[in-house]
PDB file of C-alpha atoms and ligand atoms in Angstrom:
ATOM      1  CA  UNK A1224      22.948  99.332 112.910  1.00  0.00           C
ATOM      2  CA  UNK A1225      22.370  96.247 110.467  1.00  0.00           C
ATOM      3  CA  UNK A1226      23.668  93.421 110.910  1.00  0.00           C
ATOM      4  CA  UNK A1227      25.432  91.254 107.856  1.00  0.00           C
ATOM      5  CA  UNK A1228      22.126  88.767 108.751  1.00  0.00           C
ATOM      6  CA  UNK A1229      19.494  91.468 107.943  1.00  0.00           C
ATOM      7  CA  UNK A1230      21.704  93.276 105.052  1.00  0.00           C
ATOM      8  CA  UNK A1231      21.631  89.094 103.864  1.00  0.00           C
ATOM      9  CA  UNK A1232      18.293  89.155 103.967  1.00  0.00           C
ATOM     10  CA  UNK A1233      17.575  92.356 102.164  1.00  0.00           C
ATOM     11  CA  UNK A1234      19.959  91.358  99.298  1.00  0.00           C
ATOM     12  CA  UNK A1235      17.910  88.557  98.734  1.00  0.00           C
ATOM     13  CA  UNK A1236      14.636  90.304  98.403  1.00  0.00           C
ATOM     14  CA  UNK A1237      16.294  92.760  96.069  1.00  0.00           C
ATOM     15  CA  UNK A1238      17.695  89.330  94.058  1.00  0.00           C
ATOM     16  CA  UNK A1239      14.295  88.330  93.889  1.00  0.00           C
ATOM     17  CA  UNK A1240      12.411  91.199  93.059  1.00  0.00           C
ATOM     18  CA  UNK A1241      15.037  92.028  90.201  1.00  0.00           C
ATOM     19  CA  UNK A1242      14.798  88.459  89.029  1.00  0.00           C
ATOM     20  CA  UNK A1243      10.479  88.386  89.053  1.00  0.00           C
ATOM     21  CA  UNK A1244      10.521  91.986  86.915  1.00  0.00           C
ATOM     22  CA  UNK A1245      12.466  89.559  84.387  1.00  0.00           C
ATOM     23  CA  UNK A1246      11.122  86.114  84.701  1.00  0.00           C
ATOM     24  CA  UNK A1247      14.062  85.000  85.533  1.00  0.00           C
ATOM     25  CA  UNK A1248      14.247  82.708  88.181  1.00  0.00           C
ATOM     26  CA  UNK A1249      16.364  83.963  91.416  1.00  0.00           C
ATOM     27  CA  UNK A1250      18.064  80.812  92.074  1.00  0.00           C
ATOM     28  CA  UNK A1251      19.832  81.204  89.513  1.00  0.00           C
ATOM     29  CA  UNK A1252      21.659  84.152  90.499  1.00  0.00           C
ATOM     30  CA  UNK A1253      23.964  83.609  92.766  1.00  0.00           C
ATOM     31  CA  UNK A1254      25.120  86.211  95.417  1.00  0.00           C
ATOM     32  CA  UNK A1255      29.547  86.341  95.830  1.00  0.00           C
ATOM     33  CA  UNK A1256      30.041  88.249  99.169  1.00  0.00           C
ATOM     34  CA  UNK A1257      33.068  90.483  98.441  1.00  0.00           C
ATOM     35  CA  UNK A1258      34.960  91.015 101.878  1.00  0.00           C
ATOM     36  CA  UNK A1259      37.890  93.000 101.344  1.00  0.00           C
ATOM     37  CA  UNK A1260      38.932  94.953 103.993  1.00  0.00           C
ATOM     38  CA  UNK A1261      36.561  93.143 106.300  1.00  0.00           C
ATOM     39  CA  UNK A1262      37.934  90.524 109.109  1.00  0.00           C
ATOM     40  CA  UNK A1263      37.659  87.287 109.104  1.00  0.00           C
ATOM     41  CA  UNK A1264      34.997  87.491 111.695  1.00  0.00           C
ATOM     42  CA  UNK A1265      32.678  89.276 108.914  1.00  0.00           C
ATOM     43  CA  UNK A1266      33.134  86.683 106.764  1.00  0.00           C
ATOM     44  CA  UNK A1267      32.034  84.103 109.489  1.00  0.00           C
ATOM     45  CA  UNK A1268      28.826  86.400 110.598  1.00  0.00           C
ATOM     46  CA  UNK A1269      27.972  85.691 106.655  1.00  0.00           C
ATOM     47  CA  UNK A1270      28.646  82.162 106.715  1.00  0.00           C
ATOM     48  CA  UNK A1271      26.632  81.907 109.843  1.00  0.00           C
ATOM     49  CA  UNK A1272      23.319  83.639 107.681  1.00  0.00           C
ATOM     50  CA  UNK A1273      24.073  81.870 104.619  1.00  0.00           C
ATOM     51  CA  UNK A1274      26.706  83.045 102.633  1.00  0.00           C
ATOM     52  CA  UNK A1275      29.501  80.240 101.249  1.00  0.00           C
ATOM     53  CA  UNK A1276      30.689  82.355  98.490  1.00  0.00           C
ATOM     54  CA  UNK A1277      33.412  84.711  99.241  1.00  0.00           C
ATOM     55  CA  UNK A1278      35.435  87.557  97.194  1.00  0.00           C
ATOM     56  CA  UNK A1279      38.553  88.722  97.798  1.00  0.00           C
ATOM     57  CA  UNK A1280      41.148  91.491  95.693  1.00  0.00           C
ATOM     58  CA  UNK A1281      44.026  91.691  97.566  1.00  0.00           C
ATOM     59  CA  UNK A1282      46.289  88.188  97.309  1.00  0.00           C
ATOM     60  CA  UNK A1283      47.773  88.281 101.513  1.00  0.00           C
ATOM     61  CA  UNK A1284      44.701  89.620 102.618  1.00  0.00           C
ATOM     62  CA  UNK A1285      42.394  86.497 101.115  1.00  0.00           C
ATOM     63  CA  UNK A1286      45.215  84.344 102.642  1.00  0.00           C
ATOM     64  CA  UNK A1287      45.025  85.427 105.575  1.00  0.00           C
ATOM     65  CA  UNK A1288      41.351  84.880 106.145  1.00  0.00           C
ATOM     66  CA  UNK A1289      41.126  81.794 104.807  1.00  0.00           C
ATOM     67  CA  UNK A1290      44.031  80.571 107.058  1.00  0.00           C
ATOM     68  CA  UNK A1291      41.660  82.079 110.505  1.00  0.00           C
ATOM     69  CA  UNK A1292      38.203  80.115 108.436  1.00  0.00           C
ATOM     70  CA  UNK A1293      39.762  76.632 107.994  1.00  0.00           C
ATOM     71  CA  UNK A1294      36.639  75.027 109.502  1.00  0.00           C
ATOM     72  CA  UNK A1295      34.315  76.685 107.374  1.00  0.00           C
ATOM     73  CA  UNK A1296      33.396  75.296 103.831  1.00  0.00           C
ATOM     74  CA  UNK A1297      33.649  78.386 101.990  1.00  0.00           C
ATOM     75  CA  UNK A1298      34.372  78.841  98.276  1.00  0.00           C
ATOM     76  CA  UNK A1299      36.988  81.276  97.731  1.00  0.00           C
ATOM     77  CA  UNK A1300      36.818  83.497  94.148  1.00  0.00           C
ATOM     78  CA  UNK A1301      39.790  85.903  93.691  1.00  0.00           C
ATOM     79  CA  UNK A1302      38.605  89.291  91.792  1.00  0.00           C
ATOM     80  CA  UNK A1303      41.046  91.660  91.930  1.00  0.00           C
ATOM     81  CA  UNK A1304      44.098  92.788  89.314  1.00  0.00           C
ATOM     82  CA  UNK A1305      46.424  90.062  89.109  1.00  0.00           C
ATOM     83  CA  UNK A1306      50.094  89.947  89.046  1.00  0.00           C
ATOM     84  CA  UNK A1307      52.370  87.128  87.572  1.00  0.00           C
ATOM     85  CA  UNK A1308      54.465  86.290  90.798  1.00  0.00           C
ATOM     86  CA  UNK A1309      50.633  85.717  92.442  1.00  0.00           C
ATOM     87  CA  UNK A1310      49.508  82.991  90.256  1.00  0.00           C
ATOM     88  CA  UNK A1311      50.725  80.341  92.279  1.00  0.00           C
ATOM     89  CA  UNK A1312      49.160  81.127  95.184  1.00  0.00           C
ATOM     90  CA  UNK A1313      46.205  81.443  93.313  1.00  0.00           C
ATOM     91  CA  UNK A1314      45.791  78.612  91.862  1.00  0.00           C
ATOM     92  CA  UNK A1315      46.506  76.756  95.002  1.00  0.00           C
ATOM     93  CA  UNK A1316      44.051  78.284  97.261  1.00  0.00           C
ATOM     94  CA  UNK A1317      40.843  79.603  95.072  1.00  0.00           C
ATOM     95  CA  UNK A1318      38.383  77.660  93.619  1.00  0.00           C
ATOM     96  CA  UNK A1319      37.447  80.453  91.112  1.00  0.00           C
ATOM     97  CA  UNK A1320      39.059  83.604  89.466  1.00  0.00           C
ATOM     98  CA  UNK A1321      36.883  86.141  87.635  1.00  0.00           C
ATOM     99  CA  UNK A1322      39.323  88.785  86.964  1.00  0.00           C
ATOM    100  CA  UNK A1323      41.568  86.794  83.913  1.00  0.00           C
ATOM    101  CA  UNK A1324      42.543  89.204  80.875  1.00  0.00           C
ATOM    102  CA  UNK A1325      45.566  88.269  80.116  1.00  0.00           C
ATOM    103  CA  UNK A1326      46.414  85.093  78.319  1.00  0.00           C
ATOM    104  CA  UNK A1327      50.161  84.641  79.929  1.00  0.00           C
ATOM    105  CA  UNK A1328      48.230  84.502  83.548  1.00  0.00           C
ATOM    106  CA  UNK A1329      45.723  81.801  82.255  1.00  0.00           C
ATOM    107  CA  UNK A1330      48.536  79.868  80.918  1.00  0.00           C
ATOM    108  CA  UNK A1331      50.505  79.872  84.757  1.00  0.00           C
ATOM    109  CA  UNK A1332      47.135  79.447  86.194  1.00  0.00           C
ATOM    110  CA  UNK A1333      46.755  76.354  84.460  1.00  0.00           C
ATOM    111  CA  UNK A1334      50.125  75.444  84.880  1.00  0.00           C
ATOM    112  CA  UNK A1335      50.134  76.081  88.942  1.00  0.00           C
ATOM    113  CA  UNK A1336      46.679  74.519  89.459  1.00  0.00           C
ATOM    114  CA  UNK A1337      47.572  71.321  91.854  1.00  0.00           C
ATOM    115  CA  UNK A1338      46.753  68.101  90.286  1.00  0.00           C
ATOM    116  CA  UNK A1339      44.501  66.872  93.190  1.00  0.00           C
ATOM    117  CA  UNK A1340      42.437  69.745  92.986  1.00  0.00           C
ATOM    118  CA  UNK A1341      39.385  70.556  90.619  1.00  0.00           C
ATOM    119  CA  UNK A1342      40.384  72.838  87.225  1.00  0.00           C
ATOM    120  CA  UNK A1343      40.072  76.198  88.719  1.00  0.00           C
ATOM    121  CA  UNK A1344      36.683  78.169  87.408  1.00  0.00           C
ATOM    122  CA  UNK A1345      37.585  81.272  85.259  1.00  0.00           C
ATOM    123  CA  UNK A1346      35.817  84.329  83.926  1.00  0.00           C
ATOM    124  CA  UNK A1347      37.401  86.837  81.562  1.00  0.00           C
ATOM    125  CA  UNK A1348      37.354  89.957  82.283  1.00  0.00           C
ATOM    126  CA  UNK A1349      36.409  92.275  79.980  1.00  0.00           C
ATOM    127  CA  UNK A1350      36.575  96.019  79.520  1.00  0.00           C
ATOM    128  CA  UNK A1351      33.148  97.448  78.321  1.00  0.00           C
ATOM    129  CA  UNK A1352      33.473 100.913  79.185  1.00  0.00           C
ATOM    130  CA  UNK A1353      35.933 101.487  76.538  1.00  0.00           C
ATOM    131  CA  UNK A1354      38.020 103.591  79.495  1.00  0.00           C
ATOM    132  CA  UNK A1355      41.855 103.119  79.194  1.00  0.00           C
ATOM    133  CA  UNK A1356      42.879 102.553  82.486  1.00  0.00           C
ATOM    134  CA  UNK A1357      40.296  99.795  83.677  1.00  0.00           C
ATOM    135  CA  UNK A1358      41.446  96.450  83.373  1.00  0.00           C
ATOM    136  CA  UNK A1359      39.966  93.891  81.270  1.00  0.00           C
ATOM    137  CA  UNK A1360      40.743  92.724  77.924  1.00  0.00           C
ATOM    138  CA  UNK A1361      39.017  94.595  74.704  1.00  0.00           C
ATOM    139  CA  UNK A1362      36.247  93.311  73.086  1.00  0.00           C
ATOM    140  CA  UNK A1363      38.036  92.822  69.825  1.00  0.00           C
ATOM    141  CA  UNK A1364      40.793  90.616  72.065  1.00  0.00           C
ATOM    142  CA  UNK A1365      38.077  88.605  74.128  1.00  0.00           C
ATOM    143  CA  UNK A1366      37.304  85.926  70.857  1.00  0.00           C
ATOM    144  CA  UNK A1367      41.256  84.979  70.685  1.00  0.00           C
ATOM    145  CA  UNK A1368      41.766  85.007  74.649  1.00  0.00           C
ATOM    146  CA  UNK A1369      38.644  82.885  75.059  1.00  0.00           C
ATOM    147  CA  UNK A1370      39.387  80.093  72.571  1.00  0.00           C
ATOM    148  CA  UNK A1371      42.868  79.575  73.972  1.00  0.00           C
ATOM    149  CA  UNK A1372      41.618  79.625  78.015  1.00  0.00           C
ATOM    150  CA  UNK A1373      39.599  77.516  76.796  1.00  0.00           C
ATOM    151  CA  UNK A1374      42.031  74.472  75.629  1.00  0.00           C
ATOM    152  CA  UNK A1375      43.871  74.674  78.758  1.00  0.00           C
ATOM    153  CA  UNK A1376      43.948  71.553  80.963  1.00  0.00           C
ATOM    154  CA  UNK A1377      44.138  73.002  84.797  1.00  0.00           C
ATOM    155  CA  UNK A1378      41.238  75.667  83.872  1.00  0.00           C
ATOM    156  CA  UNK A1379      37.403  75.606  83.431  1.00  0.00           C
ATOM    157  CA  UNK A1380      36.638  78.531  81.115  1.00  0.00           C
ATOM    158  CA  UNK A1381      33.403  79.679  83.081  1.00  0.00           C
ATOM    159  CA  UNK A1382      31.973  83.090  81.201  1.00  0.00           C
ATOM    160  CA  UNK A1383      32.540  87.252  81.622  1.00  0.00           C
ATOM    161  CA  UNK A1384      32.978  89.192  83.846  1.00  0.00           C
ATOM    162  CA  UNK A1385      33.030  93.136  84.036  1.00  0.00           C
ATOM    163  CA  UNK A1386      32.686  96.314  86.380  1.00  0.00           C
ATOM    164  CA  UNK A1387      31.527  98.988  84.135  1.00  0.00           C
ATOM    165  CA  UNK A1388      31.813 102.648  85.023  1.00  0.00           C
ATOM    166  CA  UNK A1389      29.568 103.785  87.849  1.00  0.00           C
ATOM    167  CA  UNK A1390      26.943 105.348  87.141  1.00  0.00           C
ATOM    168  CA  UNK A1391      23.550 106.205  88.220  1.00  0.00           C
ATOM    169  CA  UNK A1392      21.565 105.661  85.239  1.00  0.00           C
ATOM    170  CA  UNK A1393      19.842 102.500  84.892  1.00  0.00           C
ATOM    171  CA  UNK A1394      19.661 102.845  81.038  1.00  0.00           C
ATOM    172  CA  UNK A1395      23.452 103.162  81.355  1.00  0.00           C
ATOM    173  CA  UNK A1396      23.995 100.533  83.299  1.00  0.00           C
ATOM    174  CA  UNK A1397      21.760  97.835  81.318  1.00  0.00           C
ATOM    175  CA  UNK A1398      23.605  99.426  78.153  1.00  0.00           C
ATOM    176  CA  UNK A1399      26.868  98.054  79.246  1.00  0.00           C
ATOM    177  CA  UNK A1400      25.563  94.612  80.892  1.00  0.00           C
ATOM    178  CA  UNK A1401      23.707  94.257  77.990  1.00  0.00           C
ATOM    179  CA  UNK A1402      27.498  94.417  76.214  1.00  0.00           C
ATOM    180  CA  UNK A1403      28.791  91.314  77.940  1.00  0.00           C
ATOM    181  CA  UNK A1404      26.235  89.388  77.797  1.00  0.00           C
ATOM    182  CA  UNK A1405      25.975  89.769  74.027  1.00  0.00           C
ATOM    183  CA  UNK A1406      29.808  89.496  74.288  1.00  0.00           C
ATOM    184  CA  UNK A1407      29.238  86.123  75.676  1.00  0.00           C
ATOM    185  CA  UNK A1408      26.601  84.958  73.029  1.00  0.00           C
ATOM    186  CA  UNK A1409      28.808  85.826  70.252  1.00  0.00           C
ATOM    187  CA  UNK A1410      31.569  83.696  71.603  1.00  0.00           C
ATOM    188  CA  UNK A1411      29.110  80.475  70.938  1.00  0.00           C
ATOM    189  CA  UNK A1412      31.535  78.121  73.812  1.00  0.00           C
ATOM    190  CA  UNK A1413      27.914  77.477  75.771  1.00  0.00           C
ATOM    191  CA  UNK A1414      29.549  79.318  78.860  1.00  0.00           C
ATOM    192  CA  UNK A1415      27.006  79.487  81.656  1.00  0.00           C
ATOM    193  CA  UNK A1416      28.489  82.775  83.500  1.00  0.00           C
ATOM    194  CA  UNK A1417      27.868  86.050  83.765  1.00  0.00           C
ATOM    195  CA  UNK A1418      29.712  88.044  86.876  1.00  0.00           C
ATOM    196  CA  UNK A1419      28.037  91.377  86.953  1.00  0.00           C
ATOM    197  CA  UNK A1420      26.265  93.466  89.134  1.00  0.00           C
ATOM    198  CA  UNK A1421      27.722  95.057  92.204  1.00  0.00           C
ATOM    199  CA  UNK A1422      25.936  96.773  95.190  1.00  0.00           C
ATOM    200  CA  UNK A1423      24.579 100.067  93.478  1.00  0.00           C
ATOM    201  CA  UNK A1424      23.152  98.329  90.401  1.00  0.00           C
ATOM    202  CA  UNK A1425      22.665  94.224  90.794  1.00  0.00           C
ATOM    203  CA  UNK A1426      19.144  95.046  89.435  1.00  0.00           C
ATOM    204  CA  UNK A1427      20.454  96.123  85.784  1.00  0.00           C
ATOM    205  CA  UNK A1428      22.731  93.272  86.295  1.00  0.00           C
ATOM    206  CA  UNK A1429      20.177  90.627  86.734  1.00  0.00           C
ATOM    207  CA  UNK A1430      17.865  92.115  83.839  1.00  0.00           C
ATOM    208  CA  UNK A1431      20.842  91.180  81.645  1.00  0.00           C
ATOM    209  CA  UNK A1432      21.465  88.048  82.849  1.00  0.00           C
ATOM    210  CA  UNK A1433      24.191  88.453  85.263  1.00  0.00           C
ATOM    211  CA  UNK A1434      24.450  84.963  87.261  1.00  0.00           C
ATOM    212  CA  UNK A1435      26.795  85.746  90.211  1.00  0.00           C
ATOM    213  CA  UNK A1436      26.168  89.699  91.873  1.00  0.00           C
ATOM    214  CA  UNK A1437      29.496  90.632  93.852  1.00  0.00           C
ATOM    215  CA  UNK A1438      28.622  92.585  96.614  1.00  0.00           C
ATOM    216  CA  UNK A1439      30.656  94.319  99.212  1.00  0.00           C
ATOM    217  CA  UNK A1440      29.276  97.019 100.511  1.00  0.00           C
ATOM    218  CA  UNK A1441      25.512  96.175 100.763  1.00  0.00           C
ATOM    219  CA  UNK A1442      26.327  93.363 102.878  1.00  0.00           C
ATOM    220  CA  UNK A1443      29.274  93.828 104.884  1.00  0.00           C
ATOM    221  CA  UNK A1444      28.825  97.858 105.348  1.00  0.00           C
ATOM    222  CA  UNK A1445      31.295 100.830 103.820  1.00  0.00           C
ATOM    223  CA  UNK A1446      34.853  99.524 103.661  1.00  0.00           C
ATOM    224  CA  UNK A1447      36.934 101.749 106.082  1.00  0.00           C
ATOM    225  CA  UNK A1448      39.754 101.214 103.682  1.00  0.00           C
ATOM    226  CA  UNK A1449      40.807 100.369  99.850  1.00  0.00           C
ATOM    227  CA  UNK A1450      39.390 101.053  96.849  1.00  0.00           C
ATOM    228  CA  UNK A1451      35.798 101.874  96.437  1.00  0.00           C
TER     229      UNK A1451
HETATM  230  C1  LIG B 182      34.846  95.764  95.746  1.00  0.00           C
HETATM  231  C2  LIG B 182      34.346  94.981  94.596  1.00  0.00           C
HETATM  232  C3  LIG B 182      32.999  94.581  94.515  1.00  0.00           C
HETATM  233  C4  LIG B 182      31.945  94.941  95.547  1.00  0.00           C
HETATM  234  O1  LIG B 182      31.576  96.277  95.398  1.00  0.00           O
HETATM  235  P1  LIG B 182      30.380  96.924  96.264  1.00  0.00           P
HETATM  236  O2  LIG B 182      30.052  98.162  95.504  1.00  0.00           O
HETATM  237  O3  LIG B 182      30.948  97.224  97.605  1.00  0.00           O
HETATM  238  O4  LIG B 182      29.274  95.961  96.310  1.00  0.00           O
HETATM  239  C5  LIG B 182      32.628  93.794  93.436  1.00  0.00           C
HETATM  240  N1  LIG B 182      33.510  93.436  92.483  1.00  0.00           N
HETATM  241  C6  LIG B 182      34.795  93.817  92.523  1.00  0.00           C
HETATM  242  C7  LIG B 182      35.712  93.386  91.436  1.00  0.00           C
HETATM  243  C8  LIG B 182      35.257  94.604  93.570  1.00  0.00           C
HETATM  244  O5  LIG B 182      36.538  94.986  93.574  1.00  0.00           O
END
């Protein structure tokens, strides 16, 4: 069995790699270790090899981690669906969100962000698949939603972020990575981010500029529970 230290290890030679067949240069992709549905103790086994970037989708879950890692100077990014009576917490205990569509939730992010703290790092979420039931805002919504995240005080309008339909194709996967990114450039607000890329296809990711990979599975090992 692998341990989180060798799967670490491993993601980081496929980060390279990915990055040298585009000339891009790896340290600039950053790696977000998603851990839901993994204890706490995962999450320190990562921090222990490396990791200080941590995901998490479900609100009392995250909380509850964080509150057995005090000690450990983590960065926590919240990337799951997001409902309005969560905001608060939210914005009090993350230091980045990458799922945002909405722009009601931006607004009560902004609103709930403590004063002492940081404006709290943001990424849209968009929908490129074009399927009706993911979330993420449209493409024709995204220039609207971005200019007014944008103007508000407790946030730091960041970049995209997406999780296209699975699928095994590498063509197909580029084609949709290649979406936000061009997404992104059309928006002209000089936003450095790009969250895309999971554990089955980082590589497209990074060939289209992606500059945080979120991945679960390839470093912490199948999820015995939640979605996939
Ligand atoms: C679960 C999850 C991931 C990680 O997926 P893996 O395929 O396990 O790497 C990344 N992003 C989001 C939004 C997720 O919900």
């Amino acid at each position: 069995m692998s341990t989180i230290a060798d799967n670490l290890g491993a993601l980081a030679a496929r980060i390279d790699h990915a990055a040298q067949a585009c000339a891009r240069d790896p340290a600039s992709i950053q790696l977000l270790a998603v851990s839901k549905t993994k204890p706490a103790a995962a999450v320190r086994e990562a921090y222990a090899a490396g990791v200080r970037d941590v995901g998490e989708n479900y609100l009392q879950e995250a909380l509850a981690k964080q509150e057995e890692l005090t000690d450990l100077p983590l960065s926590w990014h919240f990337i799951g669906p997001i409902q309005s009576n969560k905001t608060r917490a939210i914005a009090e205990h993350f230091d980045w969100v990458h799922s945002v569509d909405r722009l009601k939730i931006a607004q009560r992010l902004s609103e709930q962000r403590p004063a002492q703290l940081p404006p709290l790092n943001i990424c849209l979420q968009v929908n490129v698949s074009g399927e009706d039931s993911k979330s993420g805002c449209s493409a024709a919504e995204l220039p609207a939603l971005a200019a007014a995240v944008a103007a508000l005080p407790g946030l730091r309008l960041r970049g995209l972020m997406a999780i296209p339909e699975p699928s095994d194709d590498r063509a197909t996967q580029e084609a949709a990575f290649a979406r936000l990114r061009e997404l992104q450039e059309q928006l002209g607000l000089g936003l450095d981010t790009l969250s895309m890329g999971m554990s089955h296809d980082l590589e497209a990711a990074i060939a289209q500029g992606a500059t945080w990979v979120r991945i679960g599975t390839a470093l912490f090992g199948a999820r015995d529970y939640g979605p996939a």
